[in-house]
Short mmCIF file of C-alpha atoms in Angstrom, two decimals:
data_model
loop_
_atom_site.label_atom_id
_atom_site.label_comp_id
_atom_site.label_asym_id
_atom_site.label_seq_id
_atom_site.Cartn_x
_atom_site.Cartn_y
_atom_site.Cartn_z
CA MET A 200 9.70 16.95 18.74
CA ALA A 201 6.15 15.75 19.37
CA ILE A 202 4.39 14.07 16.48
CA LEU A 203 0.90 14.44 17.96
CA SER A 204 -0.52 16.39 20.83
CA THR A 205 -1.43 14.28 23.85
CA ASP A 206 -4.62 12.21 23.54
CA GLN A 207 -4.93 12.88 19.81
CA GLU A 208 -5.83 10.01 17.50
CA LEU A 209 -5.32 9.91 13.74
CA SER A 210 -6.62 7.35 11.27
CA PHE A 211 -5.40 6.44 7.79
CA LEU A 212 -6.26 4.00 4.99
CA GLU A 213 -9.90 3.36 5.88
CA ASN A 214 -9.13 3.21 9.61
CA ASN A 215 -6.64 0.35 9.16
CA VAL A 216 -3.69 2.37 10.45
CA ARG A 217 -4.30 4.37 13.61
CA VAL A 218 -1.98 6.53 15.66
CA ARG A 219 -2.76 7.47 19.25
CA SER A 220 -0.59 9.77 21.34
CA LYS A 221 0.04 8.78 24.95
CA SER A 222 2.33 11.70 25.83
CA ASP A 223 4.64 14.16 24.09
CA SER A 224 7.13 11.40 23.31
CA GLU A 225 5.09 8.17 23.38
CA PHE A 226 2.57 6.94 20.84
CA ILE A 227 0.89 3.76 19.64
CA ILE A 228 0.48 2.71 16.03
CA SER A 229 -2.24 0.13 15.44
CA ILE A 230 -2.21 -1.75 12.16
CA ILE A 231 -5.09 -3.93 10.97
CA VAL A 232 -4.40 -6.13 7.96
CA THR A 233 -6.58 -8.61 6.11
CA GLY A 234 -6.92 -11.86 7.97
CA PRO A 235 -8.06 -13.33 11.26
CA LEU A 236 -5.20 -12.16 13.46
CA GLY A 237 -6.64 -8.81 14.49
CA ALA A 238 -4.61 -5.67 15.02
CA TYR A 239 -0.97 -5.20 15.92
CA GLN A 240 -0.27 -2.41 18.40
CA PHE A 241 3.25 -1.03 18.34
CA HIS A 242 4.19 1.13 21.34
CA PHE A 243 6.86 3.72 20.52
CA ALA A 244 8.85 5.80 22.99
CA GLU A 245 11.37 8.61 22.74
CA SER A 246 9.45 10.24 19.86
CA GLY A 247 9.68 7.11 17.72
CA LYS A 248 13.34 6.34 18.36
CA ARG A 249 12.53 3.28 20.47
CA LEU A 250 10.01 0.53 19.82
CA ALA A 251 9.09 -0.45 23.36
CA SER A 252 6.57 -3.27 22.82
CA CYS A 253 4.15 -4.96 20.46
CA PHE A 254 0.79 -6.58 21.14
CA ARG A 255 -1.62 -8.45 18.90
CA THR A 256 -5.29 -8.01 19.75
CA ASN A 257 -8.44 -9.62 18.40
CA ALA A 258 -12.15 -8.83 18.32
CA TYR A 259 -12.80 -11.15 21.26
CA GLY A 260 -10.73 -9.06 23.66
CA GLY A 261 -7.66 -11.27 23.57
CA ARG A 262 -4.28 -9.61 23.79
CA PHE A 263 -0.93 -11.28 23.15
CA GLN A 264 2.41 -9.57 23.81
CA PHE A 265 5.39 -10.48 21.67
CA LYS A 266 8.41 -11.18 23.87
CA GLU A 267 11.04 -10.25 21.30
CA SER A 268 14.12 -8.08 21.19
CA GLU A 269 13.76 -4.55 19.90
CA PRO A 270 15.35 -5.39 16.51
CA GLU A 271 12.81 -8.21 16.09
CA LEU A 272 9.99 -5.82 16.96
CA TRP A 273 11.25 -3.37 14.31
CA ARG A 274 11.24 -6.20 11.73
CA ARG A 275 7.68 -7.07 12.74
CA PHE A 276 6.64 -3.41 12.34
CA LYS A 277 8.20 -3.12 8.88
CA TYR A 278 6.57 -6.41 7.85
CA GLN A 279 3.14 -5.17 8.96
CA LEU A 280 3.65 -1.99 6.91
CA SER A 281 4.50 -4.18 3.91
CA LEU A 282 1.17 -5.99 4.40
CA VAL A 283 -0.64 -2.64 4.43
CA GLU A 284 1.11 -1.82 1.16
CA ARG A 285 0.02 -5.20 -0.24
CA ASP A 286 -3.61 -4.60 0.74
CA PHE A 287 -3.89 -0.94 -0.29
CA GLY A 288 -1.22 -0.55 -2.95
CA ARG A 289 2.08 1.25 -2.95
CA SER A 290 0.68 4.52 -4.29
CA ALA A 291 -2.10 4.67 -1.67
CA VAL A 292 0.41 4.09 1.13
CA SER A 293 2.78 6.65 -0.36
CA GLU A 294 0.06 9.27 -0.70
CA ARG A 295 -2.06 8.66 2.40
CA LEU A 296 0.37 7.76 5.19
CA PRO A 297 2.36 10.63 6.69
CA ASN A 298 6.08 10.67 5.92
CA TRP A 299 7.09 10.53 9.59
CA LEU A 300 5.23 7.21 9.96
CA LYS A 301 6.63 5.68 6.77
CA ASN A 302 10.12 6.79 7.78
CA LEU A 303 10.14 5.26 11.27
CA LYS A 304 13.15 2.99 11.52
CA GLN A 305 15.38 1.43 14.08
CA PRO A 306 18.13 3.84 15.10
CA ILE A 307 21.70 2.75 14.52
CA SER A 308 23.19 1.64 17.81
CA ASN A 309 26.69 2.64 18.84
CA THR A 310 27.01 -0.46 21.02
CA GLN A 311 28.00 -3.80 19.60
#
């Protein structure tokens, strides 16, 4: 199931959370939180079932890729969402972010 049509971009919470579709099953969520670190870009695949990569960007054009395992990338994503909640408040996040975005989570793996 596609979340966005291709090349569509959505913005939430004063443009601090952005979603851009790359294809029917791939999208990028950019999160900007208070502080000097810039934006985090989380690249999702398989309609949000897989977190493929994460980059941190800054206003000067720098881009840093986190070389972490997928579970670590999921923790980083959830932590960034918690910072958005800190900055905007729980009720604003609850009311203004779409449920599909708030409910993104690492799938349970059958492998051990």
